[in-house]
CSV table of N, CA and C in Angstrom, one decimal:
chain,number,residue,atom,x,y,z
A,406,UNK,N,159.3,126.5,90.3
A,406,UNK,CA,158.7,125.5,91.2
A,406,UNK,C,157.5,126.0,92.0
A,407,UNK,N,157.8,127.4,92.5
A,407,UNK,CA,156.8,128.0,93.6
A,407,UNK,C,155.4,128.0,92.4
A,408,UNK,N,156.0,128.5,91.2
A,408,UNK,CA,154.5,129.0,90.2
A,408,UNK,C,154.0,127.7,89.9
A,409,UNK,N,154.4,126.4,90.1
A,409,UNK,CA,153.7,125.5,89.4
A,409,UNK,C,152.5,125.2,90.6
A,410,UNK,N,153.3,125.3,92.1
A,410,UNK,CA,152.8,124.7,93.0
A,410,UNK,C,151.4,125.5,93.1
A,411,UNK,N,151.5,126.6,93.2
A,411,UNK,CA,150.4,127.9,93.0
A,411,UNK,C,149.0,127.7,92.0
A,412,UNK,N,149.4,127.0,90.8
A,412,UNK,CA,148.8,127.2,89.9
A,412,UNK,C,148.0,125.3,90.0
A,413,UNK,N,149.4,124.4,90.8
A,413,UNK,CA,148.4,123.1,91.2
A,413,UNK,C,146.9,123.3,92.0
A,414,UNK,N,147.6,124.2,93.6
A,414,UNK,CA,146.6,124.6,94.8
A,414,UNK,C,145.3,125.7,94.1
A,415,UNK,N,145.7,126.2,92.7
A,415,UNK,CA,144.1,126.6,92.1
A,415,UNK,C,143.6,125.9,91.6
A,416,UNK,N,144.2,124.9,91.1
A,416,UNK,CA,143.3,124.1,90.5
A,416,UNK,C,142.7,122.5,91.0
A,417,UNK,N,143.4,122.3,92.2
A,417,UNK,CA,142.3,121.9,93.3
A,417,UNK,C,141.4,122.6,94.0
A,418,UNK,N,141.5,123.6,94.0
A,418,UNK,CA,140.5,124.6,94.6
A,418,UNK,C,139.3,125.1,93.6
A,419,UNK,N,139.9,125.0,92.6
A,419,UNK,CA,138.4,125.6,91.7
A,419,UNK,C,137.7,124.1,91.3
A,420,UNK,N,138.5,123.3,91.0
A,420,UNK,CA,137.6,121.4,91.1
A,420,UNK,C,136.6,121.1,92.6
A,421,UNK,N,137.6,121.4,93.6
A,421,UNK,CA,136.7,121.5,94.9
A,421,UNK,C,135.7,122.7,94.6
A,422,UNK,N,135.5,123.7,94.3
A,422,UNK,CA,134.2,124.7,94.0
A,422,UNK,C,133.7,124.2,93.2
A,423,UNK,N,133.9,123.4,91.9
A,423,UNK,CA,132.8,123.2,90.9
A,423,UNK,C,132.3,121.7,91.7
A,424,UNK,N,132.6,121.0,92.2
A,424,UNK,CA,132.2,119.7,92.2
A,424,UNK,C,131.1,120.3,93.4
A,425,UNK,N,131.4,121.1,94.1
A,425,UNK,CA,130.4,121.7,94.9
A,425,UNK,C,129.0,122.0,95.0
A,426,UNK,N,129.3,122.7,93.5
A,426,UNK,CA,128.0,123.7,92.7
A,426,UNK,C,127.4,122.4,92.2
A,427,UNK,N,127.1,121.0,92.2
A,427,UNK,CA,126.1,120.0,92.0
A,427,UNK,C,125.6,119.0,93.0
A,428,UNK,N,125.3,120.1,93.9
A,428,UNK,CA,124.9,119.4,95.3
A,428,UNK,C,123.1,119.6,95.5
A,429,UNK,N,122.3,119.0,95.7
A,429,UNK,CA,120.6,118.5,96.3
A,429,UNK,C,120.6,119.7,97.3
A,430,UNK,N,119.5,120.3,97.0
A,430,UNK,CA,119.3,121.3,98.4
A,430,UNK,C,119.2,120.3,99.5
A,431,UNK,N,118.7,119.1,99.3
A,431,UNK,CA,118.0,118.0,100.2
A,431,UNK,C,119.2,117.3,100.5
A,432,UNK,N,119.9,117.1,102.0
A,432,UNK,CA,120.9,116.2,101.6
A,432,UNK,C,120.6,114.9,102.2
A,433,UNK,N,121.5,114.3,101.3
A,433,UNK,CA,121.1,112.2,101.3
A,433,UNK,C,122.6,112.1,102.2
A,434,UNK,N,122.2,111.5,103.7
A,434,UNK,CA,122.6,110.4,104.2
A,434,UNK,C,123.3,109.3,103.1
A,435,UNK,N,122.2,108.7,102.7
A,435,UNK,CA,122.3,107.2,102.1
A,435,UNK,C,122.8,107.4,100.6
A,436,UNK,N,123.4,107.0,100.2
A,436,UNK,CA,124.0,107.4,98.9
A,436,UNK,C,123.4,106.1,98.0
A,437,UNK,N,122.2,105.6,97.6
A,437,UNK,CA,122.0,104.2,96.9
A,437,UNK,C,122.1,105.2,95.5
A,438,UNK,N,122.7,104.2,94.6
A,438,UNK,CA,122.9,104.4,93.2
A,438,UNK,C,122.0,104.0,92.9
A,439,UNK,N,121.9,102.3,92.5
A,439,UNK,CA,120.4,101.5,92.0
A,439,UNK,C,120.6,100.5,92.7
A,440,UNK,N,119.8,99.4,92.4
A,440,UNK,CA,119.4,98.2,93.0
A,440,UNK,C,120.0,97.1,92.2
A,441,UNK,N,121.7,97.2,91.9
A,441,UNK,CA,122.3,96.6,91.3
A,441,UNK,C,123.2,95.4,92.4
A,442,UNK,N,122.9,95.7,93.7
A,442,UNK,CA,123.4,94.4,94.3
A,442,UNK,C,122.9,93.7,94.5
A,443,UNK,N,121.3,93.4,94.0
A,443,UNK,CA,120.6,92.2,93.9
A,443,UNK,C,119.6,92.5,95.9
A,444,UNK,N,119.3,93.8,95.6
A,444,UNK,CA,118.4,93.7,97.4
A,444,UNK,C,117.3,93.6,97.0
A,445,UNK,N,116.4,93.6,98.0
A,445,UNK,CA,114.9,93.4,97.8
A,445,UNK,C,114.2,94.4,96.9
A,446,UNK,N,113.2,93.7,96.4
A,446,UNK,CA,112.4,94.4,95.2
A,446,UNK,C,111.1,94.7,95.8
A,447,UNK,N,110.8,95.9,96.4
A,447,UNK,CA,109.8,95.8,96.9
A,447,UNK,C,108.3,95.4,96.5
A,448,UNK,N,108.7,95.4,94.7
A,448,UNK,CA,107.5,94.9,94.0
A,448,UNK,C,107.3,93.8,93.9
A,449,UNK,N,108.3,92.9,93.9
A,449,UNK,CA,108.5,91.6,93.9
A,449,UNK,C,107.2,90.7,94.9
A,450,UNK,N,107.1,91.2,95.9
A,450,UNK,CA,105.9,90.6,96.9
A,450,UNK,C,104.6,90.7,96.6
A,451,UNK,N,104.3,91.4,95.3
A,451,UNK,CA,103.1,91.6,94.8
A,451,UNK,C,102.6,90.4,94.1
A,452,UNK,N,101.3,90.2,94.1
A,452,UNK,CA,101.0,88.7,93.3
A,452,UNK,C,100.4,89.0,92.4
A,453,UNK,N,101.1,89.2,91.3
A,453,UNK,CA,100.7,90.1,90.1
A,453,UNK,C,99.8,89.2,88.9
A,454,UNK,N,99.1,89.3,88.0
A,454,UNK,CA,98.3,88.0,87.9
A,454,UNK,C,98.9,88.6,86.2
A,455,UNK,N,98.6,87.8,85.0
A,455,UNK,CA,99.3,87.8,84.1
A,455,UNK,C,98.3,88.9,83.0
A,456,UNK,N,98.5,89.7,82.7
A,456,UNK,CA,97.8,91.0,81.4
A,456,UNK,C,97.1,89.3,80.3
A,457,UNK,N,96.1,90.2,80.5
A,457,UNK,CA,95.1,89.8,79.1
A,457,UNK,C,94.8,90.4,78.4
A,458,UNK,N,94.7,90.5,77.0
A,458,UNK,CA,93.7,91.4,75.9
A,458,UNK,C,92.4,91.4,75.6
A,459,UNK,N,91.8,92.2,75.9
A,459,UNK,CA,90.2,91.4,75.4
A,459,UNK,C,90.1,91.7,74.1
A,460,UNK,N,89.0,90.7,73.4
A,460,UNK,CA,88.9,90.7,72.1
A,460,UNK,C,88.6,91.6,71.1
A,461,UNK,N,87.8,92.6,71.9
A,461,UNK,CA,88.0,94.2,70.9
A,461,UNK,C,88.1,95.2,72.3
A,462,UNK,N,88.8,96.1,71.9
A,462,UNK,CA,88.7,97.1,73.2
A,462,UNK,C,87.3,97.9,73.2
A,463,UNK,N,86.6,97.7,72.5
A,463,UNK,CA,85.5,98.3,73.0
A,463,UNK,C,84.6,97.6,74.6
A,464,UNK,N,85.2,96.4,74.8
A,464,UNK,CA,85.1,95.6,75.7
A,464,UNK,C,85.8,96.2,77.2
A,465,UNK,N,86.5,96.9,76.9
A,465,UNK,CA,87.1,97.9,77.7
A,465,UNK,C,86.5,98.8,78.5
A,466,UNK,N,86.3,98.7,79.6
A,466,UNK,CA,85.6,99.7,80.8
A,466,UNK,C,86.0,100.7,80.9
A,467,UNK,N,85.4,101.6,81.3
A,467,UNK,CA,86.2,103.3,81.1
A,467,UNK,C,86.8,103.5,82.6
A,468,UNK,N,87.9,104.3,82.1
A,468,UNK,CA,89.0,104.5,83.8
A,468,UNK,C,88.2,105.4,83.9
A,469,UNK,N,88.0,105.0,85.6
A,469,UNK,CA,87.7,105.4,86.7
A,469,UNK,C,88.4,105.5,87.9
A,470,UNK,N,88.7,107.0,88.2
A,470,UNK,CA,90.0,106.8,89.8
A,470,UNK,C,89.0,106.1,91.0
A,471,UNK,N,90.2,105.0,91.3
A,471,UNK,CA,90.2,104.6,92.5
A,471,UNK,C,89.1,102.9,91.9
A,472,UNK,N,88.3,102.7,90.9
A,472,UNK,CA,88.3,101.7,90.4
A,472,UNK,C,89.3,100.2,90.3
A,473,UNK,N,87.7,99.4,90.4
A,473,UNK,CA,88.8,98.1,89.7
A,473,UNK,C,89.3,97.9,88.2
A,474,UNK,N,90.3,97.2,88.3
A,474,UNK,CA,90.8,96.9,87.1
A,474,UNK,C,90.5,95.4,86.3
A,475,UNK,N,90.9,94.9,85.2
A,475,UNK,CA,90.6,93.4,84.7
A,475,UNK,C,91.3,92.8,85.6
A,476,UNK,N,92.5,92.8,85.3
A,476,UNK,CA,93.6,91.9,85.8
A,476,UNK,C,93.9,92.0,87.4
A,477,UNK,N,93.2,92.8,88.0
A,477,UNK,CA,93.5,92.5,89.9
A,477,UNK,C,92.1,93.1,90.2
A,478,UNK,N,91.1,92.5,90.3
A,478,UNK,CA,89.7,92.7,90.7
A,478,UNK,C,89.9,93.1,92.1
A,479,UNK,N,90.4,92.2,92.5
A,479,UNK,CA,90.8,92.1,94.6
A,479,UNK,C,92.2,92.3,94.6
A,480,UNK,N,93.1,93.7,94.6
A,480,UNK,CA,93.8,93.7,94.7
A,480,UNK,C,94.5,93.5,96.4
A,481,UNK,N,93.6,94.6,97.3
A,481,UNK,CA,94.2,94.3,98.6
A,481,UNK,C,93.5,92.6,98.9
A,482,UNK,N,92.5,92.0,98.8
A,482,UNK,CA,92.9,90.5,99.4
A,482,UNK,C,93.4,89.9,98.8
A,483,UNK,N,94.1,90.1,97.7
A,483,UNK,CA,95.1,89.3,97.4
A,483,UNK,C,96.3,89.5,98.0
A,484,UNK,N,96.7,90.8,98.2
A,484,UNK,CA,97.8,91.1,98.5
A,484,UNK,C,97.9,90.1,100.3
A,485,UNK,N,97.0,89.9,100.8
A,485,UNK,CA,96.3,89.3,101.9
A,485,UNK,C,96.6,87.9,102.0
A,486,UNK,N,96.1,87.2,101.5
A,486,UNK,CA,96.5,85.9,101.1
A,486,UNK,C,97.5,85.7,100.7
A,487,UNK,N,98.3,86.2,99.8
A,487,UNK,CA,99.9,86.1,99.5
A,487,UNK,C,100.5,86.0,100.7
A,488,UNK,N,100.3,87.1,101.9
A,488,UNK,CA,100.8,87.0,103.4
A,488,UNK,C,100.5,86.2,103.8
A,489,UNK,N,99.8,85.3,103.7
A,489,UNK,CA,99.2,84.1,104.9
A,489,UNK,C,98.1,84.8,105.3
A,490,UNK,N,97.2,85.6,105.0
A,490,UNK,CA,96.2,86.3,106.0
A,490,UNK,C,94.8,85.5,106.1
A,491,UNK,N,94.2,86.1,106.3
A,491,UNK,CA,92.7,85.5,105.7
A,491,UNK,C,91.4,87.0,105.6
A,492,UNK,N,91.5,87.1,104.0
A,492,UNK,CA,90.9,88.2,103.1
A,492,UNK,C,89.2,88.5,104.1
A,493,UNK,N,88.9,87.3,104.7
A,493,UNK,CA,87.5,87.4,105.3
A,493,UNK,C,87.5,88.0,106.8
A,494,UNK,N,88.8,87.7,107.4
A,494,UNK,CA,89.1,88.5,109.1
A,494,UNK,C,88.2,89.8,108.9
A,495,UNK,N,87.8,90.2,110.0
A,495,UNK,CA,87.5,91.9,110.1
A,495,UNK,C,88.3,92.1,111.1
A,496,UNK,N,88.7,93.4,110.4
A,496,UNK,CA,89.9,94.1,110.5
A,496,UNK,C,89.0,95.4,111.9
A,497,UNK,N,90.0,94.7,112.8
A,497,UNK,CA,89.2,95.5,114.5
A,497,UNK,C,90.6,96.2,115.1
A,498,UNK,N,91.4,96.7,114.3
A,498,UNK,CA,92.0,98.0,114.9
A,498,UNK,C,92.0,99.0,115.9
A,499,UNK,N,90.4,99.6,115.9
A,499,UNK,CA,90.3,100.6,117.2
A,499,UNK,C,90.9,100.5,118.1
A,500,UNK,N,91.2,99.4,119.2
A,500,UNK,CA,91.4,99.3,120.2
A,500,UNK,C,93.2,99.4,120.1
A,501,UNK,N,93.5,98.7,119.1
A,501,UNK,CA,95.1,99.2,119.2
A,501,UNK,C,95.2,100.6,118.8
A,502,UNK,N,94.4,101.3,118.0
A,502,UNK,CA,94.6,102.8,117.7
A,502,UNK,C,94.4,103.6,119.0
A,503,UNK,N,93.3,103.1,119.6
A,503,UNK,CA,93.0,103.7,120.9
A,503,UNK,C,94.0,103.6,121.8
A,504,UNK,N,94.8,102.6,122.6
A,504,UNK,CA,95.7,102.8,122.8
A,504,UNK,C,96.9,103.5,122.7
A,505,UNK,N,97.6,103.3,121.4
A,505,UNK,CA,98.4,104.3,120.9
A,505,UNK,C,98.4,105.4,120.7
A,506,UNK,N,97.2,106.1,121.1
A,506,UNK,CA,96.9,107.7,120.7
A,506,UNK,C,96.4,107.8,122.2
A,507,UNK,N,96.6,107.7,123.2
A,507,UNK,CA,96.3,107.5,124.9
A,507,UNK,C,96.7,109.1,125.0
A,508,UNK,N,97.6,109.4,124.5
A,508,UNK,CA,98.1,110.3,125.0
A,508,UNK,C,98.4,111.9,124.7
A,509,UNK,N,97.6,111.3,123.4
A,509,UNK,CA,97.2,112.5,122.3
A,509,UNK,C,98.0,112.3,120.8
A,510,UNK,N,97.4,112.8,119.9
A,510,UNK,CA,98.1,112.8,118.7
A,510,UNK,C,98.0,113.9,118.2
A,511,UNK,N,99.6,114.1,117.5
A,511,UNK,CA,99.4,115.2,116.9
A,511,UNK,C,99.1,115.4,115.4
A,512,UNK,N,98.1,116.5,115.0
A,512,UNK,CA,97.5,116.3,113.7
A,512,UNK,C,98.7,116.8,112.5
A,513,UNK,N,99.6,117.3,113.0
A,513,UNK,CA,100.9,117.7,111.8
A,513,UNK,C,102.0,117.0,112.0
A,514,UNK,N,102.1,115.8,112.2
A,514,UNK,CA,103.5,115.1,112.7
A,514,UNK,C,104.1,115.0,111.4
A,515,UNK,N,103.7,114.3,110.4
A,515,UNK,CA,103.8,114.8,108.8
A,515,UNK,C,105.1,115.4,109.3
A,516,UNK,N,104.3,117.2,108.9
A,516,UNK,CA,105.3,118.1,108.8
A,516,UNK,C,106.3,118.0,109.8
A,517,UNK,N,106.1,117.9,111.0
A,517,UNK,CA,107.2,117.8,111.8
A,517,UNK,C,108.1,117.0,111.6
A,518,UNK,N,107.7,115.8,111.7
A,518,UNK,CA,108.8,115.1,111.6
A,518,UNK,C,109.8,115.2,110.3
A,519,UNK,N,109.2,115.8,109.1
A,519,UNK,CA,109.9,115.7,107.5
A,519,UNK,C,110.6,117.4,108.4
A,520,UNK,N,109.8,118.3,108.9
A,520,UNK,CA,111.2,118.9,109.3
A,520,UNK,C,112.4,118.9,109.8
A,521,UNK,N,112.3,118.1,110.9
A,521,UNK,CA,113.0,117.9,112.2
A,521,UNK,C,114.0,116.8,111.5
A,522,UNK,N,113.8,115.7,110.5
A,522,UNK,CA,114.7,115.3,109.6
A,522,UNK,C,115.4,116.0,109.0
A,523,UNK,N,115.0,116.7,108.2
A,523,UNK,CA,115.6,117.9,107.3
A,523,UNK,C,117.0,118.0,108.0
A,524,UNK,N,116.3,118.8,109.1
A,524,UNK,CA,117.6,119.6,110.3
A,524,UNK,C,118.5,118.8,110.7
A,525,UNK,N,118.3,117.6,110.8
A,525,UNK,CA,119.0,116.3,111.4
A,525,UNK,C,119.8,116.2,110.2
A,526,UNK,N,119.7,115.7,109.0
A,526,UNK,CA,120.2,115.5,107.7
A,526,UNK,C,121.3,116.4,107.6
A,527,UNK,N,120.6,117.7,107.7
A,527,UNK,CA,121.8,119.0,107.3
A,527,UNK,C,123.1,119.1,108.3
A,528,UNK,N,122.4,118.7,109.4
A,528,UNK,CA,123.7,118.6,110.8
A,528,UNK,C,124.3,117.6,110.6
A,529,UNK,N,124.2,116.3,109.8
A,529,UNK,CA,124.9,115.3,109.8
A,529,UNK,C,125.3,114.7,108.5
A,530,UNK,N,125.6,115.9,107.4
A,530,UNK,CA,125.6,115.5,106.1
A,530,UNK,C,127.0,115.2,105.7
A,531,UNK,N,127.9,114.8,106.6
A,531,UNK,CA,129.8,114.4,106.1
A,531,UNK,C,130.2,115.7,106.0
A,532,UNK,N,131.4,115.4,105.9
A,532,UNK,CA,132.4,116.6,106.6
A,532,UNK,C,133.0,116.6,104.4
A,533,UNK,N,133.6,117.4,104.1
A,533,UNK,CA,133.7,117.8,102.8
A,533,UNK,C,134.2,117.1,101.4
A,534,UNK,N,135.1,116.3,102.1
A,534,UNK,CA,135.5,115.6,101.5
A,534,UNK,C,134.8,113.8,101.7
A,535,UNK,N,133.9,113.7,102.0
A,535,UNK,CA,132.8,112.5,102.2
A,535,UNK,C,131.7,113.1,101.2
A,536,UNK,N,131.3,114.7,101.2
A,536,UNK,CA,130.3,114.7,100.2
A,536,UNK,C,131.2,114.7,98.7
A,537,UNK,N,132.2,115.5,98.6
A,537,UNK,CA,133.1,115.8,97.7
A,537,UNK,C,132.7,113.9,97.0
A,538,UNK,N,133.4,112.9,97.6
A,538,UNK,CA,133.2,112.2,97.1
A,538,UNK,C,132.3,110.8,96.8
A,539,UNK,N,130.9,111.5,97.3
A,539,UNK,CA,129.7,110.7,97.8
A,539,UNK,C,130.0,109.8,98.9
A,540,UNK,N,130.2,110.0,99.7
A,540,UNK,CA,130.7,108.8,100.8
A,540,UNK,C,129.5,108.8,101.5
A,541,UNK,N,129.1,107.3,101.7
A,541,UNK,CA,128.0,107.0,102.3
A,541,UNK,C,127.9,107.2,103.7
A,542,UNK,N,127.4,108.2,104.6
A,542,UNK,CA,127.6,108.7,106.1
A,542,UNK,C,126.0,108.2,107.1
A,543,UNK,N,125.2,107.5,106.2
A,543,UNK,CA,123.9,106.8,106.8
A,543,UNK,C,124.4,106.6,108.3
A,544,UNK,N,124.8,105.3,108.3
A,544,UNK,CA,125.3,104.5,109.4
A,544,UNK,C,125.9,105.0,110.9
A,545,UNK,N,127.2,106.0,110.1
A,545,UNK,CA,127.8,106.8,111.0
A,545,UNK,C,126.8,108.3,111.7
A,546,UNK,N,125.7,108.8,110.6
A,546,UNK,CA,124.7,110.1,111.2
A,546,UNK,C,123.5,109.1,112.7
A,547,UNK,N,123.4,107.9,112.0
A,547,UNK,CA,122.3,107.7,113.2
A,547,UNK,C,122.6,106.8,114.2
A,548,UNK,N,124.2,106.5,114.2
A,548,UNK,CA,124.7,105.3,115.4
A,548,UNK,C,124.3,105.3,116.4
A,549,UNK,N,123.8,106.7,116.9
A,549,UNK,CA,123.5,107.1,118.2
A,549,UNK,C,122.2,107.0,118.2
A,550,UNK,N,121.1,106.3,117.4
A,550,UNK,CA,120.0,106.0,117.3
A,550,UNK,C,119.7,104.7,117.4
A,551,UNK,N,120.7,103.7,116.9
A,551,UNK,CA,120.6,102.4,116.4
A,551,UNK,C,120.2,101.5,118.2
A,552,UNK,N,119.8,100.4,117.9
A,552,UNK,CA,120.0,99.7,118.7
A,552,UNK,C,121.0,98.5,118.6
A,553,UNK,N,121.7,98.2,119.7
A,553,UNK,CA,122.3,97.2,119.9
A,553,UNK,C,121.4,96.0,120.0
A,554,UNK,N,121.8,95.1,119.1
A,554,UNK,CA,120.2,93.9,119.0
A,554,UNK,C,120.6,92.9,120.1
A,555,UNK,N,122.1,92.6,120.7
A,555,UNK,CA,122.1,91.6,121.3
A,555,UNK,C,122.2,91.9,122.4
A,556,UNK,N,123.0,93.5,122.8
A,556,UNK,CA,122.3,93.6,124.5
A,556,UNK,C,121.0,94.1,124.8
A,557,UNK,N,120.4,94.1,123.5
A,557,UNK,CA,118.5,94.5,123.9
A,557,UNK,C,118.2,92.6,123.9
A,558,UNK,N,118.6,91.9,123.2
A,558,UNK,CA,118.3,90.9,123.9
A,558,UNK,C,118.7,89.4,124.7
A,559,UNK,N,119.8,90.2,125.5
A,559,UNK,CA,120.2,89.5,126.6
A,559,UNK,C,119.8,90.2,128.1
A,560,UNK,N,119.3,91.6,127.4
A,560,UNK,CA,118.5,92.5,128.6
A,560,UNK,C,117.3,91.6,128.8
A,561,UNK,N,116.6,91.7,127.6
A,561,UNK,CA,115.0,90.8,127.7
A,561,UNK,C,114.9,89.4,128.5
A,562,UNK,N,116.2,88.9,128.0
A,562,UNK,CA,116.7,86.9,128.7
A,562,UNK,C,116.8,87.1,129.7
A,563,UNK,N,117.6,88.7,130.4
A,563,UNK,CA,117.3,88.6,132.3
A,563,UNK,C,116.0,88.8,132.9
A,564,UNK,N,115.3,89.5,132.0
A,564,UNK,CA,114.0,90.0,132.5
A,564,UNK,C,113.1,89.1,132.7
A,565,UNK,N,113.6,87.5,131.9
A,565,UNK,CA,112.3,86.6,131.8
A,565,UNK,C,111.5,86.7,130.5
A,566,UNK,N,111.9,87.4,129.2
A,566,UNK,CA,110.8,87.5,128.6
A,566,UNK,C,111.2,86.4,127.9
A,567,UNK,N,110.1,85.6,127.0
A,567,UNK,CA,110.9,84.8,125.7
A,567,UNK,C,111.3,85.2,124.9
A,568,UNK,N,112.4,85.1,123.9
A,568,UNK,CA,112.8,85.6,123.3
A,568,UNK,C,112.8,84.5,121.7
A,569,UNK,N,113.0,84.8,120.5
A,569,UNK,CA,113.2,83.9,119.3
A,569,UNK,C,114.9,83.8,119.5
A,570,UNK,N,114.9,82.4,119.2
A,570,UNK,CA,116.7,82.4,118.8
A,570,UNK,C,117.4,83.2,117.5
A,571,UNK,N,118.1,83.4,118.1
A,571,UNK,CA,118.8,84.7,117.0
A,571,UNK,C,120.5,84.1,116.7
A,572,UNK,N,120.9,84.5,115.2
A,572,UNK,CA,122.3,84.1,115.2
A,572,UNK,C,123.2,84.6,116.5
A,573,UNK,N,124.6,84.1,116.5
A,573,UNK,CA,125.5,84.4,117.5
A,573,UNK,C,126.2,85.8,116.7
A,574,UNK,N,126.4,86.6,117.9
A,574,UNK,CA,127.0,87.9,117.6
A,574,UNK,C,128.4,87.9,116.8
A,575,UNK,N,128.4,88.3,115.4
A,575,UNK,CA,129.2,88.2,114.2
A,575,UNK,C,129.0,87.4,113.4
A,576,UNK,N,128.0,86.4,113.6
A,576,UNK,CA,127.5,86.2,112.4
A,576,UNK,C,127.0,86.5,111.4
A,577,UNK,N,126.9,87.5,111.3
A,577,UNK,CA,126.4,88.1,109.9
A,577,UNK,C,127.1,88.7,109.0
């Protein structure tokens, strides 16, 4: 009985070491497989206009990076108009850039921040048996980041600000 039990606890122990050895140096929080629960298609919002052939390809323009193509001449005002925008606005930014950089900017945040994630990621990557069996730990690594949406705004409703009506808490 003792030898069976011996020879069980190796061979959960050597399954826990191989399942191990196929781990991402990069570790994932978020465990998405595919986009098989029907979520948003981020391509989907594109106003994609239908492929044509022209009549002989020698009619064909030579690729060029960063050129137009047949089939989306205007691709950002289209993408513009799809939004509701209007493709003709001039686009006067400065002053909100100016603002937001009041206080300086840093020219490597890039790297920073993809490090300072990294380190976050690795400190909060599930305890062994959550990676053992891909358990999704998103939610639970950044709770302490999240906001609470309905006492940020019942804080805002004391303050006086207006606010958009929002569902009742558990509705969702």
């Amino acid at each position: 009985m003792q030898r069976k039990a011996m020879i069980l606890g190796g061979m959960v122990c050597a399954a826990l070491a191989l399942s191990a050895c196929d781990r991402n140096k990069q570790p994932q929080l978020l465990n998405v497989k595919s986009n098989q629960e029907g979520g948003p298609d981020e391509f989907a919002v594109l106003p994609n206009k239908p492929l044509t052939l022209p009549d002989t390809y020698a009619e064909l323009p030579e690729p060029t990076r960063g050129g137009v193509n047949r089939t989306d001449v205007t691709p950002l005002e289209d993408a513009v108009v799809a939004l509701g925008g209007n493709p003709n606005a001039g686009i006067s930014d400065g002053g909100l850039v100016n603002y937001a950089s009041r206080y300086g900017v840093s020219p490597n945040i890039r790297g920073a921040l993809a490090t300072e994630d990294l380190e976050f990621r690795r400190k909060n990557d599930g305890r062994l048996l959550e990676r053992v069996f891909n358990v999704n730990v998103y939610f639970k690594a950044y709770r302490k980041q999240s906001l609470d949406q309905y006492a940020e705004l019942e804080r805002l409703r004391r303050l006086g600000v207006r606010t958009n009506s929002a569902p009742p808490e558990g509705a969702e």
